[in-house]
C-alpha positions as a LaTeX table, in Angstrom:
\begin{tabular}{lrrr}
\hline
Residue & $x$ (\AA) & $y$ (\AA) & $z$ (\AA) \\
\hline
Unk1 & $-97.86$ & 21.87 & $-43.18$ \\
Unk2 & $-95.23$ & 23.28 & $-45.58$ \\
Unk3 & $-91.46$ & 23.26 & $-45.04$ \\
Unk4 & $-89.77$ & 26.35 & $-44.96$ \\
Unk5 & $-86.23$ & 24.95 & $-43.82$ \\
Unk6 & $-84.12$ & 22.04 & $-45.32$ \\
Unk7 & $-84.41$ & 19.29 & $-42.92$ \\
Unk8 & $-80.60$ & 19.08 & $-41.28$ \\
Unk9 & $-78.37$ & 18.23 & $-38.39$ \\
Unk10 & $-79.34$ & 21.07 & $-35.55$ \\
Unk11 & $-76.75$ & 21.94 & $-32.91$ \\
Unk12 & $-78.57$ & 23.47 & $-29.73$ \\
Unk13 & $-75.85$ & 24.89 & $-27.07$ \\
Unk14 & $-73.15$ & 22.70 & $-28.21$ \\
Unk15 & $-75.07$ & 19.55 & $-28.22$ \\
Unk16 & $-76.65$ & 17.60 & $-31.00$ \\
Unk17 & $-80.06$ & 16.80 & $-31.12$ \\
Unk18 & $-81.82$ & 13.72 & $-31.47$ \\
Unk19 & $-85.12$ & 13.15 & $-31.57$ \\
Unk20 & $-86.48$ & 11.59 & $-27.87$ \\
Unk21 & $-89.19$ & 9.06 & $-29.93$ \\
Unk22 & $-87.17$ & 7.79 & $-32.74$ \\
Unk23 & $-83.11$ & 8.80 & $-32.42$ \\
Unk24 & $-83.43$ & 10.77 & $-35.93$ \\
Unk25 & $-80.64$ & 13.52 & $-36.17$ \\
Unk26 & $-82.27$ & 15.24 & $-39.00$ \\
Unk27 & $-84.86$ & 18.34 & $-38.13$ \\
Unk28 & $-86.26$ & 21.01 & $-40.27$ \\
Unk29 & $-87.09$ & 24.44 & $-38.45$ \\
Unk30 & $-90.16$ & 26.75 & $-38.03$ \\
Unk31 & $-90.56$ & 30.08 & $-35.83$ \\
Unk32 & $-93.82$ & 29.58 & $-33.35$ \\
Unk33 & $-95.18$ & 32.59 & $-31.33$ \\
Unk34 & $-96.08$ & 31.61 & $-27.69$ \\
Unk35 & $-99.93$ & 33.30 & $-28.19$ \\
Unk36 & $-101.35$ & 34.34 & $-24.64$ \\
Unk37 & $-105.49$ & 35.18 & $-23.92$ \\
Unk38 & $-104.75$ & 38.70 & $-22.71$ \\
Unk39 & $-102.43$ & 39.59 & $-25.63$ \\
Unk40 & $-104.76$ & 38.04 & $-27.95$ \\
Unk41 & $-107.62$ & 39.85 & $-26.37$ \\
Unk42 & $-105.93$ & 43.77 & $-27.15$ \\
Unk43 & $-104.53$ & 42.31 & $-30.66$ \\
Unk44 & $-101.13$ & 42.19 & $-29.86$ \\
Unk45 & $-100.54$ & 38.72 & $-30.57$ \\
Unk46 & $-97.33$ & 40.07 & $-32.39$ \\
Unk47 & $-95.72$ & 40.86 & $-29.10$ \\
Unk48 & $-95.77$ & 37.31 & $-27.48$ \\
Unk49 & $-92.63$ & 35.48 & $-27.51$ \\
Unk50 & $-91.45$ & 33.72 & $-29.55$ \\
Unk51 & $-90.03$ & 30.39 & $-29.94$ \\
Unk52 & $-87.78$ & 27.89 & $-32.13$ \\
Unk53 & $-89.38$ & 24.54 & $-33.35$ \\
Unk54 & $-87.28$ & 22.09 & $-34.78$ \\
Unk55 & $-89.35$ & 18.74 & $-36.56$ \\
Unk56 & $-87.82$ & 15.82 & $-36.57$ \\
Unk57 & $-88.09$ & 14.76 & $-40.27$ \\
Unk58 & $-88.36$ & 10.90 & $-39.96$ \\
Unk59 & $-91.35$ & 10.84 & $-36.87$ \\
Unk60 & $-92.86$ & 14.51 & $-36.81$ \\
Unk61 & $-91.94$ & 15.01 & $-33.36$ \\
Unk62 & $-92.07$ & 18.70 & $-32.25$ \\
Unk63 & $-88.78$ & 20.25 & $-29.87$ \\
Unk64 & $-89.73$ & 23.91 & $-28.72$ \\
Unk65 & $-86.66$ & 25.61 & $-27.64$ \\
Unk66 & $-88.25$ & 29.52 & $-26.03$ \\
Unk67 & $-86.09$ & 32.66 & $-27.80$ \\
Unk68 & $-84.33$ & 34.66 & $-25.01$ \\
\hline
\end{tabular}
């Protein structure tokens, strides 16, 4: 899987985040849409929601924060 963010401190609502597997504070970010059956059905995948990932660079652990 490329990169396409420099793997950094992330700040989410005032708080810091640390990885819940190995206490890592360093995460590198990626945009994921939230794909549905129906929408995918009519081809409209581009109108699912979306959310934030941010991948903890020392374990590979996945946070998914939804956009709102």
């Amino acid at each position: 899987m490329a990169r396409k963010s420099e793997s950094k401190e992330r700040v989410i609502k005032g708080n810091k985040l640390e990885c819940p597997i190995c206490n890592h504070d360093k995460f590198w970010a990626r945009e994921t849409l939230m794909n549905t059956p129906g929408m995918t059905f009519f081809g409209l995948d581009w109108a699912n929601k979306g959310a934030k990932n941010y991948i903890c660079d020392n374990c590979g652990y996945v946070n998914w924060f939804l956009e709102r």
